[in-house]
mmCIF file of C-alpha atoms and ligand atoms in Angstrom:
data_model
loop_
_atom_site.group_PDB
_atom_site.id
_atom_site.type_symbol
_atom_site.label_atom_id
_atom_site.label_comp_id
_atom_site.label_asym_id
_atom_site.label_seq_id
_atom_site.Cartn_x
_atom_site.Cartn_y
_atom_site.Cartn_z
ATOM 1 C CA VAL A 1 -17.416 14.725 -13.142
ATOM 2 C CA THR A 2 -16.502 16.804 -16.166
ATOM 3 C CA LEU A 3 -12.849 16.516 -16.448
ATOM 4 C CA ASP A 4 -10.825 19.640 -17.740
ATOM 5 C CA GLY A 5 -7.196 18.003 -17.010
ATOM 6 C CA PHE A 6 -4.738 16.652 -14.785
ATOM 7 C CA GLU A 7 -1.522 17.512 -13.143
ATOM 8 C CA LEU A 8 0.979 15.078 -12.138
ATOM 9 C CA ARG A 9 4.060 15.636 -10.209
ATOM 10 C CA VAL A 10 6.986 13.253 -9.160
ATOM 11 C CA LEU A 11 7.798 14.020 -5.678
ATOM 12 C CA HIS A 12 10.981 12.893 -3.736
ATOM 13 C CA LEU A 13 10.183 12.407 -0.020
ATOM 14 C CA PRO A 14 13.390 11.741 2.340
ATOM 15 C CA LEU A 15 12.552 9.090 4.947
ATOM 16 C CA VAL A 16 13.233 9.438 8.371
ATOM 17 C CA SER A 17 15.661 6.342 8.212
ATOM 18 C CA PRO A 18 16.535 4.102 5.705
ATOM 19 C CA PHE A 19 13.938 1.073 4.749
ATOM 20 C CA THR A 20 15.763 -2.031 3.822
ATOM 21 C CA THR A 21 13.614 -5.057 2.581
ATOM 22 C CA SER A 22 14.573 -8.319 0.759
ATOM 23 C CA PHE A 23 14.650 -6.104 -2.450
ATOM 24 C CA GLY A 24 16.690 -3.461 -1.349
ATOM 25 C CA THR A 25 17.268 0.067 0.526
ATOM 26 C CA GLU A 26 15.356 3.094 0.173
ATOM 27 C CA THR A 27 16.181 6.435 1.439
ATOM 28 C CA VAL A 28 14.287 8.617 -0.456
ATOM 29 C CA ARG A 29 10.424 7.971 -1.672
ATOM 30 C CA GLU A 30 9.743 8.662 -5.333
ATOM 31 C CA VAL A 31 5.875 8.761 -5.770
ATOM 32 C CA ILE A 32 3.527 10.459 -8.231
ATOM 33 C CA VAL A 33 0.827 12.716 -7.095
ATOM 34 C CA ALA A 34 -2.215 13.334 -9.336
ATOM 35 C CA ARG A 35 -4.457 15.998 -9.411
ATOM 36 C CA ALA A 36 -7.762 16.002 -11.423
ATOM 37 C CA LEU A 37 -9.111 19.385 -12.364
ATOM 38 C CA ALA A 38 -12.794 18.735 -12.657
ATOM 39 C CA ASP A 39 -15.998 21.133 -12.664
ATOM 40 C CA GLY A 40 -13.927 23.625 -11.146
ATOM 41 C CA ALA A 41 -13.035 21.117 -8.335
ATOM 42 C CA GLU A 42 -10.168 19.372 -7.736
ATOM 43 C CA GLY A 43 -9.192 15.538 -6.507
ATOM 44 C CA TRP A 44 -6.208 13.895 -5.592
ATOM 45 C CA GLY A 45 -4.505 10.423 -6.069
ATOM 46 C CA GLU A 46 -1.268 8.911 -5.622
ATOM 47 C CA ILE A 47 0.372 6.617 -7.849
ATOM 48 C CA VAL A 48 2.581 4.398 -5.667
ATOM 49 C CA THR A 49 5.134 2.939 -7.789
ATOM 50 C CA GLN A 50 8.864 3.112 -6.646
ATOM 51 C CA GLN A 51 11.800 4.543 -8.687
ATOM 52 C CA ALA A 52 13.148 1.072 -9.878
ATOM 53 C CA PRO A 53 10.665 -1.947 -10.539
ATOM 54 C CA LEU A 54 11.719 -4.025 -7.427
ATOM 55 C CA TYR A 55 8.336 -4.487 -5.657
ATOM 56 C CA SER A 56 6.650 -5.172 -8.944
ATOM 57 C CA SER A 57 7.161 -4.524 -12.770
ATOM 58 C CA GLU A 58 5.987 -0.992 -12.383
ATOM 59 C CA TYR A 59 8.199 2.072 -11.806
ATOM 60 C CA THR A 60 7.856 5.969 -11.613
ATOM 61 C CA GLN A 61 9.059 7.052 -14.885
ATOM 62 C CA GLY A 62 7.058 4.036 -16.776
ATOM 63 C CA ALA A 63 4.026 5.022 -14.626
ATOM 64 C CA TRP A 64 4.734 8.786 -15.805
ATOM 65 C CA ASP A 65 4.895 7.614 -19.327
ATOM 66 C CA VAL A 66 1.724 5.475 -19.575
ATOM 67 C CA ALA A 67 -0.332 7.950 -17.736
ATOM 68 C CA THR A 68 0.770 11.007 -19.879
ATOM 69 C CA ARG A 69 0.893 9.284 -23.138
ATOM 70 C CA PHE A 70 -2.146 6.738 -22.907
ATOM 71 C CA PHE A 71 -4.203 7.083 -19.765
ATOM 72 C CA ILE A 72 -4.974 10.830 -19.400
ATOM 73 C CA PRO A 73 -5.659 11.261 -23.151
ATOM 74 C CA ALA A 74 -8.153 8.535 -23.052
ATOM 75 C CA LEU A 75 -9.761 9.821 -19.845
ATOM 76 C CA LEU A 76 -10.031 13.320 -20.803
ATOM 77 C CA ALA A 77 -11.446 11.770 -24.677
ATOM 78 C CA GLU A 78 -14.462 11.028 -22.230
ATOM 79 C CA ARG A 79 -14.791 14.629 -20.983
ATOM 80 C CA SER A 80 -17.903 13.533 -18.521
ATOM 81 C CA LEU A 81 -16.895 10.640 -16.692
ATOM 82 C CA ALA A 82 -18.117 8.716 -13.332
ATOM 83 C CA PRO A 83 -15.411 7.741 -11.069
ATOM 84 C CA GLU A 84 -16.943 3.850 -11.533
ATOM 85 C CA ARG A 85 -15.973 4.093 -15.350
ATOM 86 C CA VAL A 86 -12.448 5.041 -15.027
ATOM 87 C CA ALA A 87 -11.482 1.358 -14.781
ATOM 88 C CA ALA A 88 -13.602 0.467 -17.959
ATOM 89 C CA VAL A 89 -12.193 3.231 -19.821
ATOM 90 C CA LEU A 90 -8.335 2.291 -18.948
ATOM 91 C CA GLU A 91 -9.359 -1.366 -19.370
ATOM 92 C CA PRO A 92 -7.928 -1.708 -23.118
ATOM 93 C CA PHE A 93 -4.552 -0.963 -21.728
ATOM 94 C CA VAL A 94 -2.683 -4.061 -20.137
ATOM 95 C CA GLY A 95 -1.378 -3.685 -16.662
ATOM 96 C CA HIS A 96 0.122 -0.660 -15.215
ATOM 97 C CA ARG A 97 -2.376 -0.986 -12.126
ATOM 98 C CA MET A 98 -0.740 1.642 -10.132
ATOM 99 C CA ALA A 99 -0.866 4.219 -12.516
ATOM 100 C CA LYS A 100 -4.539 3.364 -13.156
ATOM 101 C CA ALA A 101 -5.169 3.402 -9.568
ATOM 102 C CA GLY A 102 -3.778 6.847 -9.178
ATOM 103 C CA LEU A 103 -5.737 8.431 -11.842
ATOM 104 C CA GLU A 104 -9.238 6.669 -10.602
ATOM 105 C CA LEU A 105 -8.678 8.068 -7.001
ATOM 106 C CA ALA A 106 -7.955 11.512 -8.329
ATOM 107 C CA VAL A 107 -11.209 11.433 -10.275
ATOM 108 C CA LEU A 108 -13.224 9.605 -7.215
ATOM 109 C CA ASP A 109 -11.846 12.144 -4.994
ATOM 110 C CA ALA A 110 -12.989 15.148 -7.005
ATOM 111 C CA ALA A 111 -16.435 13.517 -7.700
ATOM 112 C CA LEU A 112 -16.876 13.117 -4.014
ATOM 113 C CA ARG A 113 -15.510 16.535 -2.738
ATOM 114 C CA THR A 114 -18.079 17.980 -5.397
ATOM 115 C CA GLU A 115 -20.923 15.782 -3.568
ATOM 116 C CA GLY A 116 -19.855 16.642 0.128
ATOM 117 C CA ARG A 117 -19.393 12.590 0.783
ATOM 118 C CA SER A 118 -16.678 11.099 2.433
ATOM 119 C CA PHE A 119 -14.696 8.396 0.702
ATOM 120 C CA ALA A 120 -14.987 6.439 3.934
ATOM 121 C CA SER A 121 -18.902 6.428 4.098
ATOM 122 C CA TYR A 122 -18.774 5.943 0.299
ATOM 123 C CA ALA A 123 -16.477 2.661 0.513
ATOM 124 C CA GLY A 124 -18.851 1.715 3.377
ATOM 125 C CA ALA A 125 -16.477 1.955 6.515
ATOM 126 C CA VAL A 126 -18.025 0.715 10.012
ATOM 127 C CA VAL A 127 -15.407 2.433 12.197
ATOM 128 C CA ASP A 128 -13.907 5.607 12.908
ATOM 129 C CA ARG A 129 -10.414 4.906 13.465
ATOM 130 C CA VAL A 130 -8.382 1.955 12.821
ATOM 131 C CA PRO A 131 -5.737 0.000 14.643
ATOM 132 C CA SER A 132 -2.144 0.623 13.415
ATOM 133 C CA GLY A 133 0.594 -1.815 12.518
ATOM 134 C CA VAL A 134 3.943 -1.181 11.385
ATOM 135 C CA SER A 135 6.298 -2.457 8.947
ATOM 136 C CA VAL A 136 9.991 -2.410 10.451
ATOM 137 C CA GLY A 137 12.998 -3.040 7.804
ATOM 138 C CA ILE A 138 15.612 -5.296 8.028
ATOM 139 C CA GLN A 139 18.433 -3.777 10.533
ATOM 140 C CA ARG A 140 21.840 -4.007 10.753
ATOM 141 C CA ASN A 141 21.603 -7.012 13.254
ATOM 142 C CA PRO A 142 18.977 -8.791 15.504
ATOM 143 C CA ALA A 143 19.750 -6.593 18.419
ATOM 144 C CA ALA A 144 19.210 -3.400 16.354
ATOM 145 C CA LEU A 145 16.056 -4.818 15.180
ATOM 146 C CA VAL A 146 14.892 -5.442 18.797
ATOM 147 C CA ASP A 147 15.572 -1.554 19.404
ATOM 148 C CA ALA A 148 13.698 -0.548 16.440
ATOM 149 C CA VAL A 149 10.585 -2.755 17.444
ATOM 150 C CA ARG A 150 10.966 -1.391 21.087
ATOM 151 C CA GLY A 151 10.739 1.982 19.647
ATOM 152 C CA TYR A 152 7.393 1.398 17.604
ATOM 153 C CA LEU A 153 5.949 -0.660 20.789
ATOM 154 C CA ASP A 154 6.520 2.441 22.576
ATOM 155 C CA GLU A 155 4.699 4.631 20.161
ATOM 156 C CA GLY A 156 1.804 2.309 20.550
ATOM 157 C CA TYR A 157 1.683 0.421 17.389
ATOM 158 C CA VAL A 158 -0.705 -2.813 17.791
ATOM 159 C CA ARG A 159 1.152 -5.016 15.451
ATOM 160 C CA ILE A 160 4.464 -5.553 14.315
ATOM 161 C CA LYS A 161 5.689 -6.653 10.882
ATOM 162 C CA ILE A 162 9.133 -7.546 10.263
ATOM 163 C CA LYS A 163 10.949 -7.801 6.947
ATOM 164 C CA ILE A 164 13.022 -11.139 6.179
ATOM 165 C CA LYS A 165 15.253 -12.688 3.877
ATOM 166 C CA PRO A 166 17.465 -15.630 3.355
ATOM 167 C CA GLY A 167 19.890 -15.210 6.405
ATOM 168 C CA ARG A 168 18.066 -12.622 8.606
ATOM 169 C CA ASP A 169 14.940 -14.640 9.309
ATOM 170 C CA ILE A 170 14.982 -17.153 12.225
ATOM 171 C CA ASP A 171 17.633 -15.038 14.453
ATOM 172 C CA ASP A 172 15.863 -11.822 13.731
ATOM 173 C CA THR A 173 12.629 -13.451 14.608
ATOM 174 C CA ALA A 174 13.818 -15.365 17.658
ATOM 175 C CA ALA A 175 15.335 -12.050 19.035
ATOM 176 C CA VAL A 176 12.069 -10.136 18.706
ATOM 177 C CA ARG A 177 10.153 -12.886 20.830
ATOM 178 C CA GLU A 178 12.847 -13.183 23.156
ATOM 179 C CA ALA A 179 12.540 -9.594 23.782
ATOM 180 C CA PHE A 180 8.805 -8.999 23.669
ATOM 181 C CA GLY A 181 6.909 -12.233 24.184
ATOM 182 C CA SER A 182 3.607 -12.969 22.585
ATOM 183 C CA ILE A 183 3.178 -9.360 20.832
ATOM 184 C CA PRO A 184 1.064 -9.646 17.485
ATOM 185 C CA LEU A 185 4.001 -10.387 14.969
ATOM 186 C CA GLN A 186 4.162 -11.210 11.647
ATOM 187 C CA VAL A 187 6.991 -11.561 8.641
ATOM 188 C CA ASP A 188 7.336 -10.093 5.142
ATOM 189 C CA ALA A 189 9.702 -11.817 2.636
ATOM 190 C CA ASN A 190 8.797 -9.577 -0.530
ATOM 191 C CA SER A 191 9.152 -12.967 -2.420
ATOM 192 C CA ALA A 192 12.906 -13.557 -1.212
ATOM 193 C CA TYR A 193 12.551 -17.411 -0.818
ATOM 194 C CA THR A 194 11.993 -20.389 -3.198
ATOM 195 C CA LEU A 195 10.266 -23.754 -2.357
ATOM 196 C CA ALA A 196 13.772 -25.093 -1.775
ATOM 197 C CA ASP A 197 13.709 -22.989 1.480
ATOM 198 C CA ALA A 198 10.690 -24.750 2.690
ATOM 199 C CA ASP A 199 12.557 -25.934 5.833
ATOM 200 C CA THR A 200 13.755 -22.926 6.803
ATOM 201 C CA LEU A 201 10.202 -21.343 6.544
ATOM 202 C CA ALA A 202 8.905 -24.082 8.488
ATOM 203 C CA ALA A 203 11.241 -23.202 11.440
ATOM 204 C CA LEU A 204 9.291 -19.919 11.727
ATOM 205 C CA ASP A 205 6.432 -21.976 12.897
ATOM 206 C CA ARG A 206 7.720 -22.152 16.342
ATOM 207 C CA PHE A 207 7.181 -18.289 16.703
ATOM 208 C CA ASP A 208 3.556 -18.356 16.652
ATOM 209 C CA LEU A 209 3.535 -15.619 13.908
ATOM 210 C CA LEU A 210 0.122 -14.093 12.732
ATOM 211 C CA LEU A 211 1.128 -14.912 9.212
ATOM 212 C CA ILE A 212 3.904 -15.133 6.819
ATOM 213 C CA GLU A 213 3.787 -12.804 3.706
ATOM 214 C CA GLN A 214 4.618 -13.248 0.187
ATOM 215 C CA PRO A 215 7.354 -15.805 0.777
ATOM 216 C CA LEU A 216 7.544 -16.729 -3.039
ATOM 217 C CA GLN A 217 7.449 -14.989 -6.301
ATOM 218 C CA GLU A 218 4.161 -12.793 -7.507
ATOM 219 C CA ASP A 219 3.157 -15.611 -9.977
ATOM 220 C CA ASP A 220 4.104 -18.589 -7.529
ATOM 221 C CA LEU A 221 0.336 -19.564 -6.882
ATOM 222 C CA VAL A 222 0.675 -23.188 -7.070
ATOM 223 C CA ASP A 223 4.221 -23.266 -5.132
ATOM 224 C CA HIS A 224 2.570 -21.026 -2.480
ATOM 225 C CA ALA A 225 -0.207 -23.647 -2.310
ATOM 226 C CA THR A 226 2.306 -26.460 -1.897
ATOM 227 C CA LEU A 227 4.543 -24.500 0.629
ATOM 228 C CA ALA A 228 1.284 -23.483 2.677
ATOM 229 C CA ALA A 229 0.517 -27.182 3.170
ATOM 230 C CA GLY A 230 3.853 -27.732 4.883
ATOM 231 C CA LEU A 231 3.593 -24.562 7.191
ATOM 232 C CA ALA A 232 1.685 -24.193 10.394
ATOM 233 C CA THR A 233 1.831 -20.388 9.809
ATOM 234 C CA PRO A 234 -0.848 -19.019 7.599
ATOM 235 C CA VAL A 235 0.219 -17.617 4.401
ATOM 236 C CA CYS A 236 -0.423 -14.271 3.491
ATOM 237 C CA LEU A 237 -0.114 -12.736 -0.191
ATOM 238 C CA ASP A 238 0.823 -9.371 -1.405
ATOM 239 C CA GLU A 239 2.220 -9.114 -4.636
ATOM 240 C CA SER A 240 0.433 -12.068 -6.072
ATOM 241 C CA ILE A 241 -2.934 -10.334 -5.441
ATOM 242 C CA THR A 242 -3.116 -8.276 -8.688
ATOM 243 C CA SER A 243 -7.004 -8.192 -9.002
ATOM 244 C CA ARG A 244 -9.949 -9.720 -7.771
ATOM 245 C CA LYS A 245 -9.472 -12.572 -10.339
ATOM 246 C CA ALA A 246 -6.368 -13.285 -8.746
ATOM 247 C CA ALA A 247 -7.591 -13.170 -5.544
ATOM 248 C CA SER A 248 -10.257 -15.760 -6.357
ATOM 249 C CA ASP A 249 -7.689 -17.889 -7.938
ATOM 250 C CA ALA A 250 -5.467 -17.752 -4.903
ATOM 251 C CA LEU A 251 -8.258 -18.727 -2.470
ATOM 252 C CA ALA A 252 -9.423 -21.851 -5.020
ATOM 253 C CA LEU A 253 -6.039 -22.854 -5.113
ATOM 254 C CA GLY A 254 -4.908 -22.642 -1.223
ATOM 255 C CA SER A 255 -2.365 -20.170 -1.869
ATOM 256 C CA ALA A 256 -3.567 -17.712 0.560
ATOM 257 C CA ALA A 257 -5.161 -17.831 3.730
ATOM 258 C CA ILE A 258 -5.066 -14.158 4.026
ATOM 259 C CA VAL A 259 -4.837 -11.274 1.538
ATOM 260 C CA ASN A 260 -3.013 -8.117 2.004
ATOM 261 C CA ILE A 261 -4.924 -5.485 -0.125
ATOM 262 C CA LYS A 262 -3.262 -2.805 -1.523
ATOM 263 C CA ALA A 263 -5.447 -0.451 -4.006
ATOM 264 C CA GLY A 264 -2.331 0.545 -5.924
ATOM 265 C CA ARG A 265 -1.542 -3.055 -6.950
ATOM 266 C CA VAL A 266 -4.737 -4.099 -7.471
ATOM 267 C CA GLY A 267 -5.655 -1.278 -10.104
ATOM 268 C CA GLY A 268 -7.679 1.187 -7.600
ATOM 269 C CA TYR A 269 -9.873 1.427 -4.608
ATOM 270 C CA LEU A 270 -12.955 0.366 -6.313
ATOM 271 C CA GLU A 271 -11.037 -3.220 -7.092
ATOM 272 C CA ALA A 272 -9.687 -3.137 -3.577
ATOM 273 C CA ILE A 273 -13.365 -2.730 -2.125
ATOM 274 C CA ALA A 274 -14.129 -6.076 -4.465
ATOM 275 C CA ILE A 275 -11.469 -7.992 -3.083
ATOM 276 C CA HIS A 276 -12.685 -7.287 0.476
ATOM 277 C CA ASP A 277 -16.039 -8.193 -0.566
ATOM 278 C CA LEU A 278 -14.829 -11.402 -2.108
ATOM 279 C CA CYS A 279 -12.632 -12.428 0.700
ATOM 280 C CA ARG A 280 -15.432 -11.504 3.336
ATOM 281 C CA ASP A 281 -18.016 -13.724 1.698
ATOM 282 C CA ALA A 282 -15.411 -16.556 1.788
ATOM 283 C CA GLY A 283 -14.548 -15.946 5.271
ATOM 284 C CA VAL A 284 -11.124 -14.888 4.425
ATOM 285 C CA PRO A 285 -9.632 -12.415 6.790
ATOM 286 C CA VAL A 286 -7.813 -9.325 5.017
ATOM 287 C CA TRP A 287 -5.743 -6.245 6.045
ATOM 288 C CA CYS A 288 -4.741 -3.011 4.274
ATOM 289 C CA GLY A 289 -0.951 -3.002 3.277
ATOM 290 C CA GLY A 290 0.905 0.204 2.414
ATOM 291 C CA MET A 291 3.278 1.757 0.218
ATOM 292 C CA LEU A 292 4.954 4.178 2.044
ATOM 293 C CA GLU A 293 1.909 6.599 0.838
ATOM 294 C CA THR A 294 2.046 10.682 1.337
ATOM 295 C CA GLY A 295 -1.150 11.787 3.345
ATOM 296 C CA ILE A 296 -3.135 11.357 0.120
ATOM 297 C CA GLY A 297 -3.111 7.554 -0.209
ATOM 298 C CA ARG A 298 -2.785 7.062 3.777
ATOM 299 C CA ALA A 299 -6.217 8.903 4.070
ATOM 300 C CA ALA A 300 -7.511 6.637 1.331
ATOM 301 C CA ASN A 301 -6.000 3.665 3.157
ATOM 302 C CA ALA A 302 -7.444 4.531 6.672
ATOM 303 C CA ALA A 303 -10.961 4.568 5.015
ATOM 304 C CA LEU A 304 -10.617 1.259 3.227
ATOM 305 C CA ALA A 305 -9.083 -0.449 6.202
ATOM 306 C CA ALA A 306 -12.445 0.761 8.084
ATOM 307 C CA LEU A 307 -14.461 -1.754 5.942
ATOM 308 C CA PRO A 308 -15.911 -4.545 8.174
ATOM 309 C CA GLY A 309 -13.803 -7.563 6.508
ATOM 310 C CA PHE A 310 -10.673 -5.857 7.514
ATOM 311 C CA THR A 311 -10.355 -7.766 10.454
ATOM 312 C CA LEU A 312 -6.287 -7.746 11.012
ATOM 313 C CA PRO A 313 -4.282 -4.823 11.725
ATOM 314 C CA GLY A 314 -2.734 -3.214 8.722
ATOM 315 C CA ASP A 315 0.409 -1.240 7.645
ATOM 316 C CA VAL A 316 -1.484 2.424 7.747
ATOM 317 C CA SER A 317 1.167 3.927 9.969
ATOM 318 C CA ALA A 318 1.336 7.387 11.391
ATOM 319 C CA ALA A 319 2.942 9.858 8.932
ATOM 320 C CA ASP A 320 6.091 9.868 11.160
ATOM 321 C CA ARG A 321 6.605 6.468 10.744
ATOM 322 C CA PHE A 322 8.730 7.331 7.190
ATOM 323 C CA TYR A 323 8.230 11.221 6.905
ATOM 324 C CA THR A 324 9.200 14.243 8.730
ATOM 325 C CA ARG A 325 7.003 16.324 6.823
ATOM 326 C CA ASP A 326 3.841 15.234 4.732
ATOM 327 C CA VAL A 327 2.252 16.959 1.773
ATOM 328 C CA VAL A 328 -1.265 17.413 3.824
ATOM 329 C CA THR A 329 -2.073 19.922 6.579
ATOM 330 C CA GLU A 330 -2.720 17.450 9.024
ATOM 331 C CA PRO A 331 -0.454 14.338 8.884
ATOM 332 C CA ALA A 332 -2.248 11.254 10.490
ATOM 333 C CA VAL A 333 -1.031 10.658 14.030
ATOM 334 C CA LEU A 334 -0.962 7.259 16.073
ATOM 335 C CA ASP A 335 -3.542 7.641 18.697
ATOM 336 C CA ASP A 336 -3.716 4.920 21.442
ATOM 337 C CA GLY A 337 -2.489 2.516 18.693
ATOM 338 C CA HIS A 338 -4.934 3.895 16.106
ATOM 339 C CA VAL A 339 -5.263 5.980 12.887
ATOM 340 C CA ARG A 340 -8.231 8.008 12.498
ATOM 341 C CA VAL A 341 -10.445 7.562 9.443
ATOM 342 C CA PRO A 342 -10.629 11.239 7.756
ATOM 343 C CA THR A 343 -14.598 12.188 7.927
ATOM 344 C CA GLY A 344 -14.272 15.173 5.673
ATOM 345 C CA PRO A 345 -15.431 15.131 1.750
ATOM 346 C CA GLY A 346 -13.632 13.097 -0.525
ATOM 347 C CA LEU A 347 -10.437 11.886 0.664
ATOM 348 C CA GLY A 348 -11.090 14.167 3.960
ATOM 349 C CA VAL A 349 -7.493 15.786 3.794
ATOM 350 C CA ASP A 350 -6.174 19.076 2.504
ATOM 351 C CA ILE A 351 -2.795 19.707 0.368
ATOM 352 C CA ASP A 352 -0.238 21.395 2.057
ATOM 353 C CA ALA A 353 0.852 23.584 -1.311
ATOM 354 C CA ASP A 354 3.978 24.836 -0.097
ATOM 355 C CA ALA A 355 5.127 21.177 1.093
ATOM 356 C CA LEU A 356 3.871 19.692 -2.356
ATOM 357 C CA ASP A 357 6.126 22.336 -3.951
ATOM 358 C CA ALA A 358 9.161 21.925 -1.854
ATOM 359 C CA PHE A 359 9.069 17.889 -2.946
ATOM 360 C CA THR A 360 8.252 18.383 -6.453
ATOM 361 C CA VAL A 361 11.136 17.182 -8.908
ATOM 362 C CA GLU A 362 8.931 16.972 -11.942
ATOM 363 C CA LYS A 363 5.612 18.303 -13.103
ATOM 364 C CA ALA A 364 3.228 18.363 -16.000
ATOM 365 C CA VAL A 365 -0.241 19.576 -16.716
ATOM 366 C CA ILE A 366 -2.403 18.029 -19.433
ATOM 367 C CA ARG A 367 -5.580 19.512 -20.328
ATOM 368 C CA ALA A 368 -8.852 18.761 -22.116
HETATM 369 C C1 LIG B 1 5.188 -1.097 4.293
HETATM 370 C C2 LIG B 1 5.530 -2.103 3.461
HETATM 371 O O1 LIG B 1 6.291 -2.896 4.007
HETATM 372 N N1 LIG B 1 5.274 -2.038 2.281
HETATM 373 C C3 LIG B 1 5.606 -2.832 1.146
HETATM 374 C C4 LIG B 1 7.050 -2.915 0.637
HETATM 375 C C5 LIG B 1 7.397 -1.995 0.177
HETATM 376 C C6 LIG B 1 8.758 -1.595 0.577
HETATM 377 C C7 LIG B 1 9.529 -0.651 0.318
HETATM 378 C C8 LIG B 1 9.131 0.407 -0.439
HETATM 379 C C9 LIG B 1 9.701 1.537 -0.958
HETATM 380 C C10 LIG B 1 9.055 2.668 -1.846
HETATM 381 C C11 LIG B 1 7.754 2.385 -2.214
HETATM 382 C C12 LIG B 1 7.065 1.211 -1.707
HETATM 383 C C13 LIG B 1 7.684 0.022 -0.877
HETATM 384 C C14 LIG B 1 6.610 -1.083 -0.559
HETATM 385 C C15 LIG B 1 5.090 -4.611 1.380
HETATM 386 O O2 LIG B 1 4.221 -4.642 2.342
HETATM 387 O O3 LIG B 1 5.793 -5.472 0.986
HETATM 388 MG MG1 LIG B 2 4.386 -7.051 1.285
#
């Protein structure tokens, strides 16, 4: 595509209910939406940073700064640019993978819309709908957690993931098992534990969980392998898998038996597809993680989750899991426990301009 410019917007999207994880409670999602202006067409991407660097080192104002001062000027300097070259142009800059991923997606969406090709077909989707799991935050107490899980099961979610942290792990998991029996269930610690907690984590083995997600720190590859050796429950990594190289190292070290793939965390959907391919060749199951995306990122995630190696239900939930209003005209819904894979050109979603404006708290246009 020939790039004429980019528009960046910071959005504030109120959450339908507070979302508590081991690293804090969110009530408003602060996210960046990127629009690529190319060949008279436009493409949309999403930079999935949070307001504060609590999930990873990236955060909204940092992504805004690195995108406006370094990444967008570098991309515009290329003028004519294939989406597959975006990562190479940005490679000299270290890190800031979520910012890179959002810009790459906007360029990819513009190119595919111009071509009239869906991202799903470009990525290699093999199904037209994906099973939908849900991520449930830490509640006031285990009884409140049971109520929240019941609501999501009633909606039809096929897999439950509950957030845990020290002191809110065994009793919460036991309460869900007690209430709902052998439903597909997994936990996500968001790095809240250390090797000193090995006995607590081993106590989760009795609940026959699908996996335990990211118990230790992002850079604890060796420690995750040590922990995994003492657990019956498979260890799945999220924060640690920052690239296809990190995925390869995690598999080689035995740090992960399952991988949560998030395009923002690894630097883009093309890197995410490469990690899918690597894990599939190694016989390692993957699933699509979520970063409370708007309908833009959710559409891309639904297509990604439709690749053959995504054999476990992911966190591609319906729009109303987190939001009462989305920035796309047809928010994703849960239908028979599944979310549909968009089939239109590019990401296959249309932007609701009024909603986008209503949620915009900051905006910049940078032209070539
Ligand atoms: C669906 C899910 O659990 N996502 C992340 C955690 C997470 C939690 C809270 C967030 C708030 C704002 C932006 C991103 C966020 C990501 C995870 O799998 O670890
Ligand atoms: Mg996670």
